[in-house]
PDB file of C-alpha atoms in Angstrom:
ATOM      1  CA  UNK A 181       0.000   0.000   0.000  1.00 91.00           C
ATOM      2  CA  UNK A 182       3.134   2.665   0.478  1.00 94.00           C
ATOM      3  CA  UNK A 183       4.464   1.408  -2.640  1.00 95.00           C
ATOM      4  CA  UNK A 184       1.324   2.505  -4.058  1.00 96.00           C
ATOM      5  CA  UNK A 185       1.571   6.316  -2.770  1.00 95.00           C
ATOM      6  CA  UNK A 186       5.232   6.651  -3.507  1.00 95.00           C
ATOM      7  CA  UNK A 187       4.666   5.656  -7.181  1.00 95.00           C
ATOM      8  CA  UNK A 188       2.002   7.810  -7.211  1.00 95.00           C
ATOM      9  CA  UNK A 189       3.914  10.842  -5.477  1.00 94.00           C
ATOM     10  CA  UNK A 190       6.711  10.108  -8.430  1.00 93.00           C
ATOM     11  CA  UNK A 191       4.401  10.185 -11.371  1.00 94.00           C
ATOM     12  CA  UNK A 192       2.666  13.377  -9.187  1.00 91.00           C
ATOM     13  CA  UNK A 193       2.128  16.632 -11.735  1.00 91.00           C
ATOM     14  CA  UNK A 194       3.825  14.840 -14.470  1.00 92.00           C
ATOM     15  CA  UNK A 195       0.460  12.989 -15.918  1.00 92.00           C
ATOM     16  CA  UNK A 196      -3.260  12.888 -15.759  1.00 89.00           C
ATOM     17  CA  UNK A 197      -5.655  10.761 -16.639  1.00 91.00           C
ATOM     18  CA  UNK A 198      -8.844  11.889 -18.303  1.00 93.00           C
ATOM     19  CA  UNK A 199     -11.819  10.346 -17.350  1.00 93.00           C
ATOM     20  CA  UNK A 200     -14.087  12.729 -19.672  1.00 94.00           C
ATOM     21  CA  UNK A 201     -13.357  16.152 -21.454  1.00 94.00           C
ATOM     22  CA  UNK A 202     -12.893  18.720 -18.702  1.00 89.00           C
ATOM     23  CA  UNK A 203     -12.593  15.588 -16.330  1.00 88.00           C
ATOM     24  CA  UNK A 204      -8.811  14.534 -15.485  1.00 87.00           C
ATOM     25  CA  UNK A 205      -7.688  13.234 -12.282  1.00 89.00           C
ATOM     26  CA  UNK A 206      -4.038  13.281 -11.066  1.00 90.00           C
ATOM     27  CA  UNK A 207      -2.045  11.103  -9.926  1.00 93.00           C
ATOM     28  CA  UNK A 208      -2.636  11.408  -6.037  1.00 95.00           C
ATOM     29  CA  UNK A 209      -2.820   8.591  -3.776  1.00 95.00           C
ATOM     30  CA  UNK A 210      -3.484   8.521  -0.317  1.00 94.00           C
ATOM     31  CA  UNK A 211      -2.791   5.207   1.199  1.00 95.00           C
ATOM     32  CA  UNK A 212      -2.753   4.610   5.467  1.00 94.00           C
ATOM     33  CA  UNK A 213      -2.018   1.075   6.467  1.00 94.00           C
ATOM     34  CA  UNK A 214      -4.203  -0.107   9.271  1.00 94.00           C
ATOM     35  CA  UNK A 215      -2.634  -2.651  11.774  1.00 91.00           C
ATOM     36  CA  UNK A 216      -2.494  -3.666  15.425  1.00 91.00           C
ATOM     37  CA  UNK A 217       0.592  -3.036  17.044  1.00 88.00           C
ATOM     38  CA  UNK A 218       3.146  -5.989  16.100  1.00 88.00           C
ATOM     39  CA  UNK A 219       1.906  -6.742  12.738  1.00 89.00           C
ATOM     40  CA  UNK A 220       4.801  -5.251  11.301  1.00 89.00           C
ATOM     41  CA  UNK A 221       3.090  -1.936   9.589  1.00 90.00           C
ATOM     42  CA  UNK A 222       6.550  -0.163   9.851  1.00 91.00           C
ATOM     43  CA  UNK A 223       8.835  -2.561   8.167  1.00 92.00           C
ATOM     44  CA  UNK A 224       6.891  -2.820   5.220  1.00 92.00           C
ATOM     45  CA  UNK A 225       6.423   0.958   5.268  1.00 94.00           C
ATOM     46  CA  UNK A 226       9.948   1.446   5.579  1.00 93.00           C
ATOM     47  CA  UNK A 227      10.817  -0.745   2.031  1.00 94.00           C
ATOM     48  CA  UNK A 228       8.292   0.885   0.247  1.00 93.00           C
ATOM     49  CA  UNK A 229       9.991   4.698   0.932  1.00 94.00           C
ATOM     50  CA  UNK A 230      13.599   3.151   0.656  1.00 94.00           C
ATOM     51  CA  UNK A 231      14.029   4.096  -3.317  1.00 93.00           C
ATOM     52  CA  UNK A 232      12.278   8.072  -2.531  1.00 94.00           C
ATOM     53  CA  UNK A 233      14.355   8.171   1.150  1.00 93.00           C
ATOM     54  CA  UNK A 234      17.828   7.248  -0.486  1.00 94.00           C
ATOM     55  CA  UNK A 235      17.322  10.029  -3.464  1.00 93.00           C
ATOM     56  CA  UNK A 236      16.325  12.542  -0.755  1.00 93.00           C
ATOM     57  CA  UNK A 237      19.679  12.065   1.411  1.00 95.00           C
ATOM     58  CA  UNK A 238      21.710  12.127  -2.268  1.00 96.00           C
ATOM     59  CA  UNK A 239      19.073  15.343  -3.078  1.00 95.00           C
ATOM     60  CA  UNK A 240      19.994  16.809   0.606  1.00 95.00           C
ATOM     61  CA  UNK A 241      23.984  16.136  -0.425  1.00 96.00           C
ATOM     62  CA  UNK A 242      23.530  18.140  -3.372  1.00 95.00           C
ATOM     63  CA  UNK A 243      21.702  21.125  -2.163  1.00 95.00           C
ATOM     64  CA  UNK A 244      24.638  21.930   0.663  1.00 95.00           C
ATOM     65  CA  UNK A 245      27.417  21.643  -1.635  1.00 94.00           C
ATOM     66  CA  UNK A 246      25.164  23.881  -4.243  1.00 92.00           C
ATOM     67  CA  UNK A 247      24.404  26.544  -1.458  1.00 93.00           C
ATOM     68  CA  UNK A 248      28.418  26.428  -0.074  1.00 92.00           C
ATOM     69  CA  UNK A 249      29.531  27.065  -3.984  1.00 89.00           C
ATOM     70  CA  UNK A 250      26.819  29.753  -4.162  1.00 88.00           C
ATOM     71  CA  UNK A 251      27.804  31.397  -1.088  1.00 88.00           C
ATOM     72  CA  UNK A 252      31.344  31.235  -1.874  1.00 86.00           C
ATOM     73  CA  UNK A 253      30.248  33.243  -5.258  1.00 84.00           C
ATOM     74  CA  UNK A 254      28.012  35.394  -3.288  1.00 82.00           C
ATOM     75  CA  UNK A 255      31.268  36.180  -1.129  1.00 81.00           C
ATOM     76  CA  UNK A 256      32.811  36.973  -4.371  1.00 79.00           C
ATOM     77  CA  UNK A 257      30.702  39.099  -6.095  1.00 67.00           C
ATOM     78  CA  UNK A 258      29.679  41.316  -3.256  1.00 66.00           C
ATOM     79  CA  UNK A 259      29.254  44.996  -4.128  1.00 55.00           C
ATOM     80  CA  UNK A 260      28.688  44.312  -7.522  1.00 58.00           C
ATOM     81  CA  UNK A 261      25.543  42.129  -8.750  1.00 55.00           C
ATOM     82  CA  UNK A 262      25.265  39.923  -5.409  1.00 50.00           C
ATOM     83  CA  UNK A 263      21.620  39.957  -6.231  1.00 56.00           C
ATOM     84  CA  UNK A 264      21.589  38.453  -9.703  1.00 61.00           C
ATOM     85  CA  UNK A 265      23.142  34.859  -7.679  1.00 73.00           C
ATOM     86  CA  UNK A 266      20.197  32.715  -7.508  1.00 82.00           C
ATOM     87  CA  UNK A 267      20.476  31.201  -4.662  1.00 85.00           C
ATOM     88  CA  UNK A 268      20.075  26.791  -4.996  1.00 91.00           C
ATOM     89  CA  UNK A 269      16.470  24.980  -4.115  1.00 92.00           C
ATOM     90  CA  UNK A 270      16.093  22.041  -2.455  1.00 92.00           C
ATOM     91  CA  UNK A 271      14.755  19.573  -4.534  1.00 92.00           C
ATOM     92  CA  UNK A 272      12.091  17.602  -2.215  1.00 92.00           C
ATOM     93  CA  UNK A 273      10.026  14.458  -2.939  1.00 92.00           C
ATOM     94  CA  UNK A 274       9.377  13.516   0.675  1.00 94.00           C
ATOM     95  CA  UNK A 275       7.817  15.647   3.424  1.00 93.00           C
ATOM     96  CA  UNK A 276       7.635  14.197   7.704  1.00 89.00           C
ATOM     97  CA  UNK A 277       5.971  17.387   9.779  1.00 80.00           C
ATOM     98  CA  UNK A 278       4.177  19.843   7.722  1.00 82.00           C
ATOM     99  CA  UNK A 279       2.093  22.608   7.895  1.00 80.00           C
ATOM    100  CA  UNK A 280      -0.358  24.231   5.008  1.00 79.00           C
ATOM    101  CA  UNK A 281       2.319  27.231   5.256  1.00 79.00           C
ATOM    102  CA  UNK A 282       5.029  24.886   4.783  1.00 85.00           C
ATOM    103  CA  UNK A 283       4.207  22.867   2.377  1.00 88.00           C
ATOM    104  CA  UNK A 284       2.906  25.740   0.008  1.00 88.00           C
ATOM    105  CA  UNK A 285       6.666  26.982  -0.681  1.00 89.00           C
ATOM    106  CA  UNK A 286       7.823  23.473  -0.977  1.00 92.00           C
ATOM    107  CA  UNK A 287       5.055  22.756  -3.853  1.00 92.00           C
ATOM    108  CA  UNK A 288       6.174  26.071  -5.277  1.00 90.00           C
ATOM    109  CA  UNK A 289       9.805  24.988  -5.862  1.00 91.00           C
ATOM    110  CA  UNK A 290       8.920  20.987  -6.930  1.00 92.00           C
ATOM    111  CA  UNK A 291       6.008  21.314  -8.691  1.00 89.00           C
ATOM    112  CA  UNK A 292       6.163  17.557  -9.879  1.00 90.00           C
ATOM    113  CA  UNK A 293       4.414  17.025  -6.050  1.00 92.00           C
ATOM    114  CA  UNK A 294       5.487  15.208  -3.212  1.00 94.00           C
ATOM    115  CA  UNK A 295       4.379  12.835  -0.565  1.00 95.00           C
ATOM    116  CA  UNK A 296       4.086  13.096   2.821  1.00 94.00           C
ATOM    117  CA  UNK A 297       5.042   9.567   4.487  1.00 94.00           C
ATOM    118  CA  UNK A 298       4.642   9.563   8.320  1.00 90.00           C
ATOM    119  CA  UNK A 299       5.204   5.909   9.574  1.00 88.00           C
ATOM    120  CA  UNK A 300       2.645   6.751  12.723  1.00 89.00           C
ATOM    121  CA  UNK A 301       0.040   9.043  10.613  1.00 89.00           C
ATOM    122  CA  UNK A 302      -1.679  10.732  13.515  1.00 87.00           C
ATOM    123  CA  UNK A 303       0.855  13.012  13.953  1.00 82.00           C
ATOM    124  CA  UNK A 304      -0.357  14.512  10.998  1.00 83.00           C
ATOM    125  CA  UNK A 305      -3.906  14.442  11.530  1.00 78.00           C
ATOM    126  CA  UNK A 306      -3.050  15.909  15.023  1.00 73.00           C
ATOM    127  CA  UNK A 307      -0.994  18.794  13.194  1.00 66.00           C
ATOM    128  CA  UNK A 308      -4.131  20.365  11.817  1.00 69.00           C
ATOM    129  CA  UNK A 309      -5.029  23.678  12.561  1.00 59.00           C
ATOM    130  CA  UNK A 310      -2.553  23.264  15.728  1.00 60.00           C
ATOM    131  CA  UNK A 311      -1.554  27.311  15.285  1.00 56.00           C
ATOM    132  CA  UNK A 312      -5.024  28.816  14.908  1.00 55.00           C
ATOM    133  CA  UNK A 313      -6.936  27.166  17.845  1.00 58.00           C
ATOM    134  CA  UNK A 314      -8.748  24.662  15.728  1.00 55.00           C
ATOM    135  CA  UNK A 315     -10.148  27.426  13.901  1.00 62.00           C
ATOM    136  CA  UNK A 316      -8.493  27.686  10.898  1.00 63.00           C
ATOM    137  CA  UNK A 317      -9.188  25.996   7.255  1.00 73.00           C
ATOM    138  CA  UNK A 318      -5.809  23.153   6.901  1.00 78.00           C
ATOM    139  CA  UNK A 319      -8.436  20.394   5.998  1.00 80.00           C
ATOM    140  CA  UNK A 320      -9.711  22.631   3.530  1.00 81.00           C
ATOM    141  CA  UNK A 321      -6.594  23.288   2.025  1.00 82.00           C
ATOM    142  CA  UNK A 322      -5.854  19.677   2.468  1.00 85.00           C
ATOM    143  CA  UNK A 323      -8.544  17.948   0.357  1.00 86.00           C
ATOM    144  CA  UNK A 324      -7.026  20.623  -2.598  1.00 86.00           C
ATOM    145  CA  UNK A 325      -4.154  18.561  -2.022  1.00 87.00           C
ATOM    146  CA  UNK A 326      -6.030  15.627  -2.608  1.00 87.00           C
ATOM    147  CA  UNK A 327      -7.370  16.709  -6.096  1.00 87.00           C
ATOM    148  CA  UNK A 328      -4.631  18.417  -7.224  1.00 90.00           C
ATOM    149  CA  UNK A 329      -6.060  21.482  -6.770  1.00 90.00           C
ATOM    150  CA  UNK A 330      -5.305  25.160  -6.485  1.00 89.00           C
ATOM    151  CA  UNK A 331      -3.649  26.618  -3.549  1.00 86.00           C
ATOM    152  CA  UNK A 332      -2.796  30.280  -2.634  1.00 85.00           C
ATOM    153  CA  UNK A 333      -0.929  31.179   0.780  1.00 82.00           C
ATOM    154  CA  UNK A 334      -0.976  35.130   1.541  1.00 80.00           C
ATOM    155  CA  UNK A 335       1.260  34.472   4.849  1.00 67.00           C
ATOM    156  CA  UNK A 336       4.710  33.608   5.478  1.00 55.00           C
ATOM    157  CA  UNK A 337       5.918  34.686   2.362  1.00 50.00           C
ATOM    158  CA  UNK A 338       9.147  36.650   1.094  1.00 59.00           C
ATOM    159  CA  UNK A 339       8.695  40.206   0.481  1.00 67.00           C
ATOM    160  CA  UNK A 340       4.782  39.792   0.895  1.00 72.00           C
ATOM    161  CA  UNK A 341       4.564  38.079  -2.251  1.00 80.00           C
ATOM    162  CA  UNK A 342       1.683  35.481  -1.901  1.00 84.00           C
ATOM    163  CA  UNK A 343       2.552  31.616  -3.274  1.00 86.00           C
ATOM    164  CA  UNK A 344       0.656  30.223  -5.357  1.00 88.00           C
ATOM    165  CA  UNK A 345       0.219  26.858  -6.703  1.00 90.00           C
ATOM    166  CA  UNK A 346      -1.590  26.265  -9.339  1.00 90.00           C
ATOM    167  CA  UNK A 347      -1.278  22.079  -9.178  1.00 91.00           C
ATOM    168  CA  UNK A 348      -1.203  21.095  -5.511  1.00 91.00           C
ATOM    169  CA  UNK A 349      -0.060  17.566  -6.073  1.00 93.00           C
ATOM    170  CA  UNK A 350       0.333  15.671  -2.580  1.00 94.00           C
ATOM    171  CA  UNK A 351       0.354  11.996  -1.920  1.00 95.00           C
ATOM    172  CA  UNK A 352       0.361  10.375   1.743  1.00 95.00           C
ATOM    173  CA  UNK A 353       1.719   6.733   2.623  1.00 95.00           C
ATOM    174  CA  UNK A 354       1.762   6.182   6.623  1.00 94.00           C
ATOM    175  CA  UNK A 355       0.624   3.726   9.458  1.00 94.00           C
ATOM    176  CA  UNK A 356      -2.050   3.695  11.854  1.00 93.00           C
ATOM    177  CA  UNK A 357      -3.355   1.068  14.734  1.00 93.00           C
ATOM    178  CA  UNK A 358      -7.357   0.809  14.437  1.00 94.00           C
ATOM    179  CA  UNK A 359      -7.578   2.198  18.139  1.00 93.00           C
ATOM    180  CA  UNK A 360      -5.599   5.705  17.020  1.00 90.00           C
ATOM    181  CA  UNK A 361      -7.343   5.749  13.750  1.00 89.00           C
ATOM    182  CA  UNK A 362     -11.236   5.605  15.785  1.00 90.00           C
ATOM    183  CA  UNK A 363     -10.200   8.450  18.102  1.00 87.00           C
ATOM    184  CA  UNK A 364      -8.897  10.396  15.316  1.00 82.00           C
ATOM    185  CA  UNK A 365     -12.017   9.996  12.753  1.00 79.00           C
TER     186      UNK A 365
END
């Protein structure tokens, strides 16, 4: 069932499938394995992210030795056109802890998608609306994610420059005992 979501988080923004005209669907998969304790949910979990987990340490690897060269240049060219150095982006396919305000950015920079791949799931679900009281709109913004939808955040942005993303593609793998999973729902 991971395996599932992490193929689907690697085809993400890349393809669609049309049902009908003006119909398409993307290709975003949410998949939670539900086990007792013991039955071995996170082993299974675990071999399914391998392949996306070993390209995001390589991915990680990359990005610091990028952003040292670019600072180096920075260093370099200071006074004259510092500003022109774009500075590296973090290519990301998986995501742990996230928030709507987060993940908005992230989307921004890898607009293929990603997934989000929490071996204990609730965390997530426990996440929402956590900053505004309970009040606020993440499951909203969520179930855009689901679809493939549009998403605009107006806050935490550079230079008050709202992101948007036009192709919210977001996949979820994770694990979750039947007990956890009834509280939660």
């Amino acid at each position: 069932l991971p395996l599932l979501a992490a193929t689907a988080s690697v085809i993400g923004n890349s393809r669609v499938i049309v049902l009908k005209q003006g119909w398409t669907e993307p290709a975003i998969l949410w998949a939670v394995t539900v086990a007792s304790s013991g039955q071995r949910k996170s082993p299974a979990f675990d071999l399914a992210l391998d392949g996306l987990t070993h390209n995001e340490d390589l991915a990680y690897a990359e990005y610091e030795a990028k952003v040292k060269a670019w600072e180096i240049e920075k260093n370099k060219d200071e006074g004259k056109a510092a500003g022109s150095l774009e500075k590296p982006i973090l290519r990301r396919s998986v995501l742990r802890e996230v928030t709507v305000d987060a993940i908005a950015p992230i989307l921004n920079e890898n607009p293929r998608g990603v997934i989000v791949a929490r071996d204990e799931i609730s965390a997530l679900f426990g996440g929402f609306d956590k900053f505004r009281g309970g009040k606020g709109e993440e499951v909203a913004h969520w179930l855009e994610f689901h679809r493939g939808g549009k998403v605009t955040v107006d806050r935490k942005t550079a230079m008050g420059i709202p992101i948007h993303v036009p192709r919210a593609s977001v996949s979820i793998a994770g694990t979750i005992q039947p007990g956890t999973l009834t509280r939660i729902l």
